[in-house]
mmCIF file with all atom_site columns, C-alpha atoms in Angstrom:
data_model
loop_
_atom_site.group_PDB
_atom_site.id
_atom_site.type_symbol
_atom_site.label_atom_id
_atom_site.label_alt_id
_atom_site.label_comp_id
_atom_site.label_asym_id
_atom_site.label_entity_id
_atom_site.label_seq_id
_atom_site.pdbx_PDB_ins_code
_atom_site.Cartn_x
_atom_site.Cartn_y
_atom_site.Cartn_z
_atom_site.occupancy
_atom_site.B_iso_or_equiv
_atom_site.pdbx_formal_charge
_atom_site.auth_seq_id
_atom_site.auth_comp_id
_atom_site.auth_asym_id
_atom_site.auth_atom_id
_atom_site.pdbx_PDB_model_num
ATOM 1   C CA . VAL A 1 1   ? 80.147 20.326  81.675 1.00 84.00 ? 1   VAL A CA 1
ATOM 2   C CA . GLN A 1 2   ? 81.036 18.496  78.574 1.00 90.00 ? 2   GLN A CA 1
ATOM 3   C CA . LEU A 1 3   ? 79.398 14.534  78.711 1.00 94.00 ? 3   LEU A CA 1
ATOM 4   C CA . GLN A 1 4   ? 81.010 12.217  75.918 1.00 94.00 ? 4   GLN A CA 1
ATOM 5   C CA . ALA A 1 5   ? 78.848 8.800   75.932 1.00 96.00 ? 5   ALA A CA 1
ATOM 6   C CA . SER A 1 6   ? 80.446 5.625   73.924 1.00 97.00 ? 6   SER A CA 1
ATOM 7   C CA . GLY A 1 7   ? 78.987 2.479   73.047 1.00 98.00 ? 7   GLY A CA 1
ATOM 8   C CA . GLY A 1 8   ? 76.747 2.512   70.729 1.00 97.00 ? 8   GLY A CA 1
ATOM 9   C CA . GLY A 1 9   ? 76.344 -0.275  67.449 1.00 97.00 ? 9   GLY A CA 1
ATOM 10  C CA . LEU A 1 10  ? 74.714 -2.407  65.501 1.00 98.00 ? 10  LEU A CA 1
ATOM 11  C CA . VAL A 1 11  ? 73.875 -5.137  67.458 1.00 98.00 ? 11  VAL A CA 1
ATOM 12  C CA . GLN A 1 12  ? 70.561 -8.168  67.096 1.00 98.00 ? 12  GLN A CA 1
ATOM 13  C CA . ALA A 1 13  ? 67.134 -8.755  69.146 1.00 98.00 ? 13  ALA A CA 1
ATOM 14  C CA . GLY A 1 14  ? 68.341 -10.454 72.252 1.00 98.00 ? 14  GLY A CA 1
ATOM 15  C CA . ASP A 1 15  ? 72.164 -9.167  72.198 1.00 98.00 ? 15  ASP A CA 1
ATOM 16  C CA . SER A 1 16  ? 73.927 -7.203  75.106 1.00 98.00 ? 16  SER A CA 1
ATOM 17  C CA . LEU A 1 17  ? 75.798 -3.662  75.153 1.00 98.00 ? 17  LEU A CA 1
ATOM 18  C CA . ARG A 1 18  ? 77.019 -1.344  77.511 1.00 98.00 ? 18  ARG A CA 1
ATOM 19  C CA . LEU A 1 19  ? 77.100 2.678   76.774 1.00 98.00 ? 19  LEU A CA 1
ATOM 20  C CA . SER A 1 20  ? 79.155 4.946   77.995 1.00 98.00 ? 20  SER A CA 1
ATOM 21  C CA . CYS A 1 21  ? 79.460 8.594   79.590 1.00 96.00 ? 21  CYS A CA 1
ATOM 22  C CA . VAL A 1 22  ? 82.256 10.312  80.734 1.00 95.00 ? 22  VAL A CA 1
ATOM 23  C CA . ALA A 1 23  ? 81.201 13.836  82.298 1.00 92.00 ? 23  ALA A CA 1
ATOM 24  C CA . SER A 1 24  ? 84.432 16.584  82.557 1.00 87.00 ? 24  SER A CA 1
ATOM 25  C CA . GLY A 1 25  ? 84.993 20.183  83.033 1.00 78.00 ? 25  GLY A CA 1
ATOM 26  C CA . ARG A 1 26  ? 87.392 23.103  84.061 1.00 67.00 ? 26  ARG A CA 1
ATOM 27  C CA . THR A 1 27  ? 89.353 21.394  87.234 1.00 52.00 ? 27  THR A CA 1
ATOM 28  C CA . GLY A 1 28  ? 86.969 20.633  90.480 1.00 47.00 ? 28  GLY A CA 1
ATOM 29  C CA . ARG A 1 29  ? 84.042 20.982  87.934 1.00 60.00 ? 29  ARG A CA 1
ATOM 30  C CA . THR A 1 30  ? 82.508 17.524  88.287 1.00 75.00 ? 30  THR A CA 1
ATOM 31  C CA . VAL A 1 31  ? 78.968 15.791  88.524 1.00 84.00 ? 31  VAL A CA 1
ATOM 32  C CA . SER A 1 32  ? 79.255 13.975  91.951 1.00 84.00 ? 32  SER A CA 1
ATOM 33  C CA . ASN A 1 33  ? 76.452 15.642  93.659 1.00 89.00 ? 33  ASN A CA 1
ATOM 34  C CA . ASN A 1 34  ? 74.064 16.001  90.525 1.00 93.00 ? 34  ASN A CA 1
ATOM 35  C CA . ALA A 1 35  ? 71.696 12.866  89.547 1.00 96.00 ? 35  ALA A CA 1
ATOM 36  C CA . MET A 1 36  ? 72.167 10.944  85.536 1.00 96.00 ? 36  MET A CA 1
ATOM 37  C CA . GLY A 1 37  ? 70.210 10.550  83.023 1.00 97.00 ? 37  GLY A CA 1
ATOM 38  C CA . TRP A 1 38  ? 70.038 8.339   79.967 1.00 98.00 ? 38  TRP A CA 1
ATOM 39  C CA . PHE A 1 39  ? 67.316 9.412   77.410 1.00 98.00 ? 39  PHE A CA 1
ATOM 40  C CA . ARG A 1 40  ? 66.361 7.823   73.658 1.00 98.00 ? 40  ARG A CA 1
ATOM 41  C CA . GLN A 1 41  ? 65.359 9.498   70.342 1.00 98.00 ? 41  GLN A CA 1
ATOM 42  C CA . GLY A 1 42  ? 63.623 6.855   68.369 1.00 96.00 ? 42  GLY A CA 1
ATOM 43  C CA . PRO A 1 43  ? 64.081 7.315   64.459 1.00 93.00 ? 43  PRO A CA 1
ATOM 44  C CA . GLY A 1 44  ? 59.670 9.743   64.183 1.00 95.00 ? 44  GLY A CA 1
ATOM 45  C CA . LYS A 1 45  ? 59.692 9.558   68.516 1.00 96.00 ? 45  LYS A CA 1
ATOM 46  C CA . GLU A 1 46  ? 60.302 12.699  70.642 1.00 96.00 ? 46  GLU A CA 1
ATOM 47  C CA . ARG A 1 47  ? 62.782 11.762  72.936 1.00 96.00 ? 47  ARG A CA 1
ATOM 48  C CA . GLU A 1 48  ? 61.711 9.802   76.453 1.00 97.00 ? 48  GLU A CA 1
ATOM 49  C CA . PHE A 1 49  ? 63.516 9.232   79.321 1.00 98.00 ? 49  PHE A CA 1
ATOM 50  C CA . VAL A 1 50  ? 65.272 6.123   80.074 1.00 98.00 ? 50  VAL A CA 1
ATOM 51  C CA . ALA A 1 51  ? 66.261 5.935   83.189 1.00 98.00 ? 51  ALA A CA 1
ATOM 52  C CA . GLY A 1 52  ? 68.338 8.109   85.907 1.00 98.00 ? 52  GLY A CA 1
ATOM 53  C CA . ILE A 1 53  ? 70.390 7.617   89.023 1.00 97.00 ? 53  ILE A CA 1
ATOM 54  C CA . SER A 1 54  ? 70.771 9.814   91.960 1.00 97.00 ? 54  SER A CA 1
ATOM 55  C CA . TRP A 1 55  ? 74.089 11.580  93.158 1.00 94.00 ? 55  TRP A CA 1
ATOM 56  C CA . ASN A 1 56  ? 75.236 8.627   95.404 1.00 94.00 ? 56  ASN A CA 1
ATOM 57  C CA . GLY A 1 57  ? 74.344 5.697   93.099 1.00 94.00 ? 57  GLY A CA 1
ATOM 58  C CA . GLY A 1 58  ? 71.794 4.848   95.612 1.00 95.00 ? 58  GLY A CA 1
ATOM 59  C CA . ASP A 1 59  ? 68.502 5.943   93.876 1.00 96.00 ? 59  ASP A CA 1
ATOM 60  C CA . THR A 1 60  ? 67.393 4.747   90.312 1.00 97.00 ? 60  THR A CA 1
ATOM 61  C CA . SER A 1 61  ? 64.350 4.507   88.027 1.00 97.00 ? 61  SER A CA 1
ATOM 62  C CA . TYR A 1 62  ? 63.032 3.660   84.938 1.00 98.00 ? 62  TYR A CA 1
ATOM 63  C CA . SER A 1 63  ? 60.186 4.069   82.078 1.00 98.00 ? 63  SER A CA 1
ATOM 64  C CA . ASN A 1 64  ? 58.417 0.869   82.220 1.00 97.00 ? 64  ASN A CA 1
ATOM 65  C CA . SER A 1 65  ? 59.892 -0.172  78.529 1.00 97.00 ? 65  SER A CA 1
ATOM 66  C CA . VAL A 1 66  ? 62.871 -1.142  80.008 1.00 98.00 ? 66  VAL A CA 1
ATOM 67  C CA . LYS A 1 67  ? 62.528 -2.035  83.637 1.00 98.00 ? 67  LYS A CA 1
ATOM 68  C CA . GLY A 1 68  ? 64.067 -5.445  84.641 1.00 97.00 ? 68  GLY A CA 1
ATOM 69  C CA . ARG A 1 69  ? 66.570 -5.504  80.900 1.00 98.00 ? 69  ARG A CA 1
ATOM 70  C CA . PHE A 1 70  ? 68.660 -1.833  81.511 1.00 98.00 ? 70  PHE A CA 1
ATOM 71  C CA . THR A 1 71  ? 70.346 -0.550  84.994 1.00 98.00 ? 71  THR A CA 1
ATOM 72  C CA . ILE A 1 72  ? 72.360 2.155   84.781 1.00 98.00 ? 72  ILE A CA 1
ATOM 73  C CA . SER A 1 73  ? 74.933 2.697   87.493 1.00 98.00 ? 73  SER A CA 1
ATOM 74  C CA . ARG A 1 74  ? 77.407 5.279   87.343 1.00 96.00 ? 74  ARG A CA 1
ATOM 75  C CA . ASP A 1 75  ? 80.766 5.519   89.423 1.00 94.00 ? 75  ASP A CA 1
ATOM 76  C CA . ARG A 1 76  ? 80.972 8.998   91.000 1.00 90.00 ? 76  ARG A CA 1
ATOM 77  C CA . ALA A 1 77  ? 85.618 8.278   91.586 1.00 89.00 ? 77  ALA A CA 1
ATOM 78  C CA . LYS A 1 78  ? 85.765 8.774   86.857 1.00 91.00 ? 78  LYS A CA 1
ATOM 79  C CA . ASN A 1 79  ? 82.444 10.823  86.597 1.00 91.00 ? 79  ASN A CA 1
ATOM 80  C CA . THR A 1 80  ? 80.956 7.952   85.158 1.00 94.00 ? 80  THR A CA 1
ATOM 81  C CA . ILE A 1 81  ? 77.478 6.683   84.172 1.00 96.00 ? 81  ILE A CA 1
ATOM 82  C CA . TYR A 1 82  ? 76.810 3.400   82.241 1.00 98.00 ? 82  TYR A CA 1
ATOM 83  C CA . LEU A 1 83  ? 74.189 1.578   81.193 1.00 98.00 ? 83  LEU A CA 1
ATOM 84  C CA . GLN A 1 84  ? 73.893 -1.639  81.061 1.00 98.00 ? 84  GLN A CA 1
ATOM 85  C CA . MET A 1 85  ? 71.240 -3.080  78.476 1.00 98.00 ? 85  MET A CA 1
ATOM 86  C CA . ASN A 1 86  ? 69.944 -6.847  77.682 1.00 98.00 ? 86  ASN A CA 1
ATOM 87  C CA . SER A 1 87  ? 67.874 -8.168  75.878 1.00 98.00 ? 87  SER A CA 1
ATOM 88  C CA . LEU A 1 88  ? 67.321 -5.434  73.689 1.00 98.00 ? 88  LEU A CA 1
ATOM 89  C CA . GLU A 1 89  ? 63.922 -5.802  71.185 1.00 98.00 ? 89  GLU A CA 1
ATOM 90  C CA . PRO A 1 90  ? 64.277 -3.500  67.645 1.00 97.00 ? 90  PRO A CA 1
ATOM 91  C CA . GLU A 1 91  ? 62.128 -1.154  69.814 1.00 97.00 ? 91  GLU A CA 1
ATOM 92  C CA . ASP A 1 92  ? 65.548 0.322   71.223 1.00 98.00 ? 92  ASP A CA 1
ATOM 93  C CA . THR A 1 93  ? 66.449 1.414   68.521 1.00 98.00 ? 93  THR A CA 1
ATOM 94  C CA . ALA A 1 94  ? 67.370 5.145   69.286 1.00 98.00 ? 94  ALA A CA 1
ATOM 95  C CA . VAL A 1 95  ? 70.516 7.362   69.621 1.00 98.00 ? 95  VAL A CA 1
ATOM 96  C CA . TYR A 1 96  ? 70.816 7.741   73.615 1.00 98.00 ? 96  TYR A CA 1
ATOM 97  C CA . TYR A 1 97  ? 71.714 10.521  75.649 1.00 98.00 ? 97  TYR A CA 1
ATOM 98  C CA . CYS A 1 98  ? 73.446 11.396  78.687 1.00 97.00 ? 98  CYS A CA 1
ATOM 99  C CA . ALA A 1 99  ? 72.604 14.507  81.155 1.00 96.00 ? 99  ALA A CA 1
ATOM 100 C CA . VAL A 1 100 ? 73.293 15.884  84.297 1.00 95.00 ? 100 VAL A CA 1
ATOM 101 C CA . ALA A 1 101 ? 70.438 16.812  86.519 1.00 94.00 ? 101 ALA A CA 1
ATOM 102 C CA . ARG A 1 102 ? 69.658 20.326  88.441 1.00 93.00 ? 102 ARG A CA 1
ATOM 103 C CA . THR A 1 103 ? 69.447 18.228  91.031 1.00 92.00 ? 103 THR A CA 1
ATOM 104 C CA . ALA A 1 104 ? 70.683 14.981  94.200 1.00 94.00 ? 104 ALA A CA 1
ATOM 105 C CA . VAL A 1 105 ? 68.144 13.296  92.889 1.00 94.00 ? 105 VAL A CA 1
ATOM 106 C CA . PRO A 1 106 ? 67.107 11.601  88.552 1.00 94.00 ? 106 PRO A CA 1
ATOM 107 C CA . SER A 1 107 ? 64.093 13.084  87.472 1.00 95.00 ? 107 SER A CA 1
ATOM 108 C CA . SER A 1 108 ? 62.271 11.669  84.485 1.00 95.00 ? 108 SER A CA 1
ATOM 109 C CA . GLU A 1 109 ? 61.284 15.211  82.586 1.00 94.00 ? 109 GLU A CA 1
ATOM 110 C CA . ASN A 1 110 ? 63.646 16.836  80.230 1.00 91.00 ? 110 ASN A CA 1
ATOM 111 C CA . SER A 1 111 ? 63.715 19.882  82.613 1.00 93.00 ? 111 SER A CA 1
ATOM 112 C CA . TYR A 1 112 ? 65.577 18.870  85.198 1.00 94.00 ? 112 TYR A CA 1
ATOM 113 C CA . TYR A 1 113 ? 68.512 18.333  83.157 1.00 94.00 ? 113 TYR A CA 1
ATOM 114 C CA . LYS A 1 114 ? 71.235 20.839  82.222 1.00 89.00 ? 114 LYS A CA 1
ATOM 115 C CA . SER A 1 115 ? 73.821 19.680  80.641 1.00 90.00 ? 115 SER A CA 1
ATOM 116 C CA . TRP A 1 116 ? 73.140 16.916  77.781 1.00 92.00 ? 116 TRP A CA 1
ATOM 117 C CA . GLY A 1 117 ? 75.640 14.958  75.707 1.00 89.00 ? 117 GLY A CA 1
ATOM 118 C CA . GLN A 1 118 ? 76.037 14.273  72.001 1.00 91.00 ? 118 GLN A CA 1
ATOM 119 C CA . GLY A 1 119 ? 74.236 10.522  71.709 1.00 95.00 ? 119 GLY A CA 1
ATOM 120 C CA . THR A 1 120 ? 75.537 6.884   71.427 1.00 98.00 ? 120 THR A CA 1
ATOM 121 C CA . LEU A 1 121 ? 73.312 5.118   67.834 1.00 98.00 ? 121 LEU A CA 1
ATOM 122 C CA . VAL A 1 122 ? 72.119 2.336   69.049 1.00 98.00 ? 122 VAL A CA 1
ATOM 123 C CA . THR A 1 123 ? 70.250 -0.175  66.499 1.00 98.00 ? 123 THR A CA 1
ATOM 124 C CA . VAL A 1 124 ? 68.474 -3.196  67.352 1.00 98.00 ? 124 VAL A CA 1
ATOM 125 C CA . SER A 1 125 ? 67.712 -5.272  64.504 1.00 97.00 ? 125 SER A CA 1
ATOM 126 C CA . SER A 1 126 ? 64.981 -8.371  64.449 1.00 94.00 ? 126 SER A CA 1
#
């Protein structure tokens, strides 16, 4: 499965962005039965979990740093997940990666994810 993330850019603090991640692969191979997630890696920092969503979208989880500001969603028919980011802060500056989990429910652990996208850069200026 290949993941293509998009939607990053340069914004000011308080602005919003929506990231998208499309999964594609061999015919008939989809991610509709897998949880998916967003991670990010800021300058000089380790990659960290941001948000995850279960296979059917019924279960979501967020890191404490983004809870209440970010919303993860998915369109199973389009093999796409989204990350709506509101009230962005300079601390949100990072490369954002989407990933496909090995399981149907999301996890904050990197090891639970088997496929990763190339990342999209989000820069938030103060």
